[in-house]
Coordinates of C-alpha atoms and ligand atoms in Angstrom, one line a residue:
X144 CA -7.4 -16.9 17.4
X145 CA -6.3 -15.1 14.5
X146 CA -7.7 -15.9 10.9
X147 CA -6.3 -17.9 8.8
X148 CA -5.7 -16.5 5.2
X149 CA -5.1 -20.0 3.3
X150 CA -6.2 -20.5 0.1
X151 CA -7.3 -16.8 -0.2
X152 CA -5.8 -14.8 -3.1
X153 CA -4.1 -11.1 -2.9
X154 CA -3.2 -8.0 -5.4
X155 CA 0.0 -6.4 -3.8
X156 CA 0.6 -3.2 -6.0
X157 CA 4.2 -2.0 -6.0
X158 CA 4.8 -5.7 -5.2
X159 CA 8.6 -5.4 -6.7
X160 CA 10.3 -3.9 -4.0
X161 CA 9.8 -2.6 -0.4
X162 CA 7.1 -2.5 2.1
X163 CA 5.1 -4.9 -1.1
X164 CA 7.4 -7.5 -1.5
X165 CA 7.8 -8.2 1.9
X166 CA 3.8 -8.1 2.7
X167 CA 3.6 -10.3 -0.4
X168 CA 6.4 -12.9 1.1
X169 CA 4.3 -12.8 4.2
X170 CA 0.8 -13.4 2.4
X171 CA 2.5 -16.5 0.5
X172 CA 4.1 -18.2 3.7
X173 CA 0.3 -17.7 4.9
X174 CA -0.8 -20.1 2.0
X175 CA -2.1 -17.0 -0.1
X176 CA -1.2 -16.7 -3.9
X177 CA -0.4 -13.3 -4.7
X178 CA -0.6 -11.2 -7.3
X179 CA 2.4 -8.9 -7.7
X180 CA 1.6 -5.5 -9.5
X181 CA 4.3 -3.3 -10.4
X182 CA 5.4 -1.5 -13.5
X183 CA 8.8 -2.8 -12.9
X184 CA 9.2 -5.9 -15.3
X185 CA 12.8 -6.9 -14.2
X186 CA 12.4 -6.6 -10.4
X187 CA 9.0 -8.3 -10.4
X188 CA 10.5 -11.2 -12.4
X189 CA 13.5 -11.6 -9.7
X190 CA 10.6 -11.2 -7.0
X191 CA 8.4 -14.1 -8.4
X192 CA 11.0 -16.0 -9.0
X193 CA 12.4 -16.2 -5.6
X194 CA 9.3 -16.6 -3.7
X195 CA 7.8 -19.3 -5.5
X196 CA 4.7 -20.6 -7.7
X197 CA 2.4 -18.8 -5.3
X198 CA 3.5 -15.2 -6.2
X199 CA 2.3 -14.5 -9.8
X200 CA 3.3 -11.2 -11.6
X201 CA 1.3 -8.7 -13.1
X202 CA 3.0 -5.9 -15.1
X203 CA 1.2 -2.7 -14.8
X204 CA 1.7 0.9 -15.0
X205 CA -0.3 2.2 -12.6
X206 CA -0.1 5.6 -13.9
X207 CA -1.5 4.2 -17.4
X208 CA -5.1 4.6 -17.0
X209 CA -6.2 1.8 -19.6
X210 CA -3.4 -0.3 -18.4
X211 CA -4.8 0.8 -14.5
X212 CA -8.2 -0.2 -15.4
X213 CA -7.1 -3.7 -16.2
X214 CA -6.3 -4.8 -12.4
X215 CA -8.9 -7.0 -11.5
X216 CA -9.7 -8.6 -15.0
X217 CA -5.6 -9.1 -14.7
X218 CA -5.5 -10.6 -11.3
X219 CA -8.8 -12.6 -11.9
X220 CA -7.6 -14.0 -15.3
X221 CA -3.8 -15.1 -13.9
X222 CA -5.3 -16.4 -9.9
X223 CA -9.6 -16.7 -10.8
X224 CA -10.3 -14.9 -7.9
X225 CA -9.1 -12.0 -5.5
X226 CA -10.4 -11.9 -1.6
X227 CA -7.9 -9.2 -0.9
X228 CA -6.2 -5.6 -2.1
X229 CA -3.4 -4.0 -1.0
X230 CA -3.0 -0.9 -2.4
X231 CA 0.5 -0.4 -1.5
X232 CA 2.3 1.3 -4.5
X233 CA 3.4 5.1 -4.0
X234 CA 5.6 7.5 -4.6
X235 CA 7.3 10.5 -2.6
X236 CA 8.7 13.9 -3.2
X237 CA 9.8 15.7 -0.2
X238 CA 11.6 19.5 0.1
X239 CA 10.4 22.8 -0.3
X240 CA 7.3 23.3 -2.4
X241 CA 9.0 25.8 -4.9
X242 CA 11.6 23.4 -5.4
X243 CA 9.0 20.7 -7.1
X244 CA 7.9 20.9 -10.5
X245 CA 4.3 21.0 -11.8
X246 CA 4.8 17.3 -13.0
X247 CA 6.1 15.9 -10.8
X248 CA 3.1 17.4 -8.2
X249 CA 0.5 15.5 -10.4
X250 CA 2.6 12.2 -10.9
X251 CA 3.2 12.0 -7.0
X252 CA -1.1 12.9 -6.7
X253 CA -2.2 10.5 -9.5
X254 CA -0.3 7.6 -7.9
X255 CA -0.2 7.8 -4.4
X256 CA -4.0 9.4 -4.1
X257 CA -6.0 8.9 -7.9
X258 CA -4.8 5.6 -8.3
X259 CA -5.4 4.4 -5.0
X260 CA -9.1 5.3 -5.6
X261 CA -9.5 3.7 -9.1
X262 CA -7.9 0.4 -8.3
X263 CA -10.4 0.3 -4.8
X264 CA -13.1 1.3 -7.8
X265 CA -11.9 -1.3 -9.8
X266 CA -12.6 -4.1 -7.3
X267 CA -15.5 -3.0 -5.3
X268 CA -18.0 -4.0 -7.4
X269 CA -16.7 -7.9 -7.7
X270 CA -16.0 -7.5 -4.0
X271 CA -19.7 -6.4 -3.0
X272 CA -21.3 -9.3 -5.5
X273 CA -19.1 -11.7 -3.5
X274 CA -19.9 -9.8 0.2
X275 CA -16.7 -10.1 1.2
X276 CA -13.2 -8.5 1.0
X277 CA -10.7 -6.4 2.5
X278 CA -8.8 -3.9 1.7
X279 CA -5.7 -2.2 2.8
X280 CA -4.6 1.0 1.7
X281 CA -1.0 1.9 2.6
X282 CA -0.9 5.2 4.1
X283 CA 1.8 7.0 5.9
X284 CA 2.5 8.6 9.6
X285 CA 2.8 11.9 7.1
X286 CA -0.9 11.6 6.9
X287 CA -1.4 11.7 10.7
X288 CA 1.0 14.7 11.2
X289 CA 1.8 17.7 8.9
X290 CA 5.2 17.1 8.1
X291 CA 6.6 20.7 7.2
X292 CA 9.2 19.1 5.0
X293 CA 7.4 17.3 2.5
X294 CA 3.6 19.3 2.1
X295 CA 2.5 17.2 -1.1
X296 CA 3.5 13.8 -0.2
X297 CA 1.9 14.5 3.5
X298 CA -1.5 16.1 1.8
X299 CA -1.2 12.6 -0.8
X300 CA -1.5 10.5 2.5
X301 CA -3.7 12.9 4.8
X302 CA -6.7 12.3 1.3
X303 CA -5.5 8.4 1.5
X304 CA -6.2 8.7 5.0
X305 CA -9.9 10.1 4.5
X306 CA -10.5 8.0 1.6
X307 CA -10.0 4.9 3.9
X308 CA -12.5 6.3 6.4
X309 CA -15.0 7.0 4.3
X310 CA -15.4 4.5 1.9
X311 CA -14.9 1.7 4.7
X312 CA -18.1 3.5 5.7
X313 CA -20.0 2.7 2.7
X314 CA -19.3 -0.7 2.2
X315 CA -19.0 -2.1 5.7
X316 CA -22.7 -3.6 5.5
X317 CA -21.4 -6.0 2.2
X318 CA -19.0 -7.5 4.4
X319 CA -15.8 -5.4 3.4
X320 CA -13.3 -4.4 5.5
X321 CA -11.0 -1.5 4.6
X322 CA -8.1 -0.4 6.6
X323 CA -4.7 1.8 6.0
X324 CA -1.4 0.6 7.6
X325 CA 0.8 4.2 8.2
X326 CA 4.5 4.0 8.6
X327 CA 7.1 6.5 9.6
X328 CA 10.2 5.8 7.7
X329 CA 10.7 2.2 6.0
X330 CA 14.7 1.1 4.9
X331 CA 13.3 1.1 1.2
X332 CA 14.2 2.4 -2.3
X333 CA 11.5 5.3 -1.9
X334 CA 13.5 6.9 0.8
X335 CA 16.3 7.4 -1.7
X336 CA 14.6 10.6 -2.7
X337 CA 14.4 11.8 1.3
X338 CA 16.4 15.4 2.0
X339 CA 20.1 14.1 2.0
X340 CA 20.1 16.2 5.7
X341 CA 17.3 14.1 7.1
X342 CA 17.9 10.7 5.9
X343 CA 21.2 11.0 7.5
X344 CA 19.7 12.0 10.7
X345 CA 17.2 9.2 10.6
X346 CA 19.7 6.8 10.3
X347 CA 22.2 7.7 12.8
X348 CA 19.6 8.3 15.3
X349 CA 17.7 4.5 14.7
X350 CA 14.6 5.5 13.5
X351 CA 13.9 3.8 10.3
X352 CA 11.9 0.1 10.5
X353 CA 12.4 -2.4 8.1
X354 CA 9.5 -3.3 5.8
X355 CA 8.7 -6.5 7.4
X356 CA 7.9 -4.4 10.1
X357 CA 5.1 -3.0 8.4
X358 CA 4.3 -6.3 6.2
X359 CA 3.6 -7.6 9.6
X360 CA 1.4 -5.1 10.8
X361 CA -0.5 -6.0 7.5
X362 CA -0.6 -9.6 8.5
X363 CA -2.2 -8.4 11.6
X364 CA -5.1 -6.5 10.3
X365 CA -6.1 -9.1 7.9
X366 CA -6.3 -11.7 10.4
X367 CA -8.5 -10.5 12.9
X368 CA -11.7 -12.0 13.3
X369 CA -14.3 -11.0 10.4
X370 CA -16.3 -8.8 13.1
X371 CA -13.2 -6.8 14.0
X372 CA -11.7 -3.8 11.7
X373 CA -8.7 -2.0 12.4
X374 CA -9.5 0.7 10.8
X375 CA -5.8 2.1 11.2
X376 CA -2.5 1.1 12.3
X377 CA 0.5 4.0 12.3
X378 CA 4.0 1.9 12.8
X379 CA 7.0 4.3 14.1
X380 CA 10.4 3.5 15.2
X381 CA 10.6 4.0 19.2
X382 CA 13.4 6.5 18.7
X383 CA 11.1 8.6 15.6
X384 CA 10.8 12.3 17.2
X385 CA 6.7 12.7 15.5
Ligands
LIG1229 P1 9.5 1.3 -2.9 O1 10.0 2.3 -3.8 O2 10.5 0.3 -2.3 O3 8.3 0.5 -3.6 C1 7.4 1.1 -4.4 C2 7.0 0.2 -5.6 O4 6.0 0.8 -6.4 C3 8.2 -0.1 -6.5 O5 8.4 -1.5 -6.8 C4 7.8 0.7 -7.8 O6 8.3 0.1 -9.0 C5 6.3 0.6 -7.7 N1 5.7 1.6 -8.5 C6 6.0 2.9 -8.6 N2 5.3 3.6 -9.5 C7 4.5 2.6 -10.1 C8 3.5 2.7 -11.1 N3 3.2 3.8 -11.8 N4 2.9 1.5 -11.5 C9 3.2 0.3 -10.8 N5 4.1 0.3 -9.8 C10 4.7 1.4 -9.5 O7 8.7 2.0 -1.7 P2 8.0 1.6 -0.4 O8 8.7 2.3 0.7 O9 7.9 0.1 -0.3 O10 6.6 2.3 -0.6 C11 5.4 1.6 -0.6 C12 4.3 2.5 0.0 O11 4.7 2.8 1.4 C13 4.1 3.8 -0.7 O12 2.7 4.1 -0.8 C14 4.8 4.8 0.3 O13 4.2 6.1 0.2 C15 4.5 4.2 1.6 N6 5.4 4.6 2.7 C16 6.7 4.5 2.6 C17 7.5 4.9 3.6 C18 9.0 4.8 3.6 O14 9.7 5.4 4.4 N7 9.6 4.0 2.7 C19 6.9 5.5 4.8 C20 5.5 5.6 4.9 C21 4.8 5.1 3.8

């Protein structure tokens, strides 16, 4: 009998677009209000506005480390409470490593890896006081498998990956469940920035899910049974060659 998630209230970072947006639409036809978090003002408008009073929006720049900081008094001030995080937002560079620039490296790092650890620092504490939570970290099938064409996304995902491990370890006994949700490639904006070569491949050859793919996969680890974690979920399409 799966869990039911009404009345409970979620932070969706990089809840404007993408694998977000459609976990967020999920959440709400769940009865959950969500909290969308995204640095992107106009798309998080058009989001809220089309899925109704239960998604709220929070503009953040997650790569802003006061304005980072400011997640859970944000999400508790706008919904009074928050039962669940998923720490969706990332970001992607793929191609050769001498191709990438020094900046770029530590934008890619701080959001997909640093940030995901400071917004799970953020909300631990209100989480343990309540003894209860969970958490869901989105990782990628590029954590699972060392993808040759893209070694500092991959590494981003493979310390996501650890990260999830480890802390679900330390706060299991307080009633907090952490898990990551891994796709392989997702019809979103991120893939935009994909090697020309391979996103064409990808496509012509099927394997690329849609988001609600994975946004269902989310739905499914948060409504197991309290008792039961699954700890991680990698979501491929059949015809993905990894
Ligand atoms: P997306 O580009 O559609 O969505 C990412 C969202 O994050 C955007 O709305 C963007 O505005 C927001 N964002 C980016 N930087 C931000 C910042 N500094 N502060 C606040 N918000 C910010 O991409 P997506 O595919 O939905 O990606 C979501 C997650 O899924 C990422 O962690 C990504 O690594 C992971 N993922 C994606 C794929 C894929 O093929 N698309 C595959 C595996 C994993």
């Amino acid at each position: 009998m799966p869990l039911s998630l009404k009345g409970k209230v979620a932070a969706v970072t990089g809840g404007a677009s993408g694998i977000g947006l459609a976990t967020a639409k999920e959440m709400i036809n769940a009865g959950v209000r969500v909290v969308l978090i995204d640095r992107d003002e106009a798309g998080l408008t058009a989001a809220c506005n089309k899925l109704g009073e239960n998604a709220i929006p929070l503009v953040i720049d997650l790569l802003d480390p006061q304005s980072c900081a400011r997640l859970l008094s944000g999400v508790l001030e706008k919904a009074g409470q928050l039962d669940i995080l998923f720490a969706n937002a990332g970001s992607y560079i793929g191609g050769d490593l001498t191709d990438a620039s020094s900046e770029g490296i530590d934008r890619m790092l701080n959001l997909n890896v640093n940030v995901v650890m400071k917004n799970v620092h953020n909300v631990l504490p209100y989480m343990i006081e309540r003894g209860a939570g969970d958490i869901v970290v989105t990782g990628s099938v590029a954590g699972h498998f060392a993808v040759p064409w893209e070694p500092v996304y991959a590494a981003s995902k493979w310390a996501v990956n650890c990260f999830v491990q480890t802390t679900r370890r330390q706060v299991k006994d307080h009633g907090i469940r952490v898990a990551s949700v891994s796709p392989g490639p997702v019809a979103s904006a991120l893939l935009a920035d994909w090697p020309e070569e391979n996103l064409k491949k990808a496509k012509e050859s099927g394997s690329i899910i849609e988001p609600e793919v994975v946004a269902d996969a989310v739905m499914y680890i948060l409504t197991r049974p309290r008792n039961v974690t699954i700890r991680d979920m990698v979501i491929l399409p059949s015809a993905f060659d990894m």
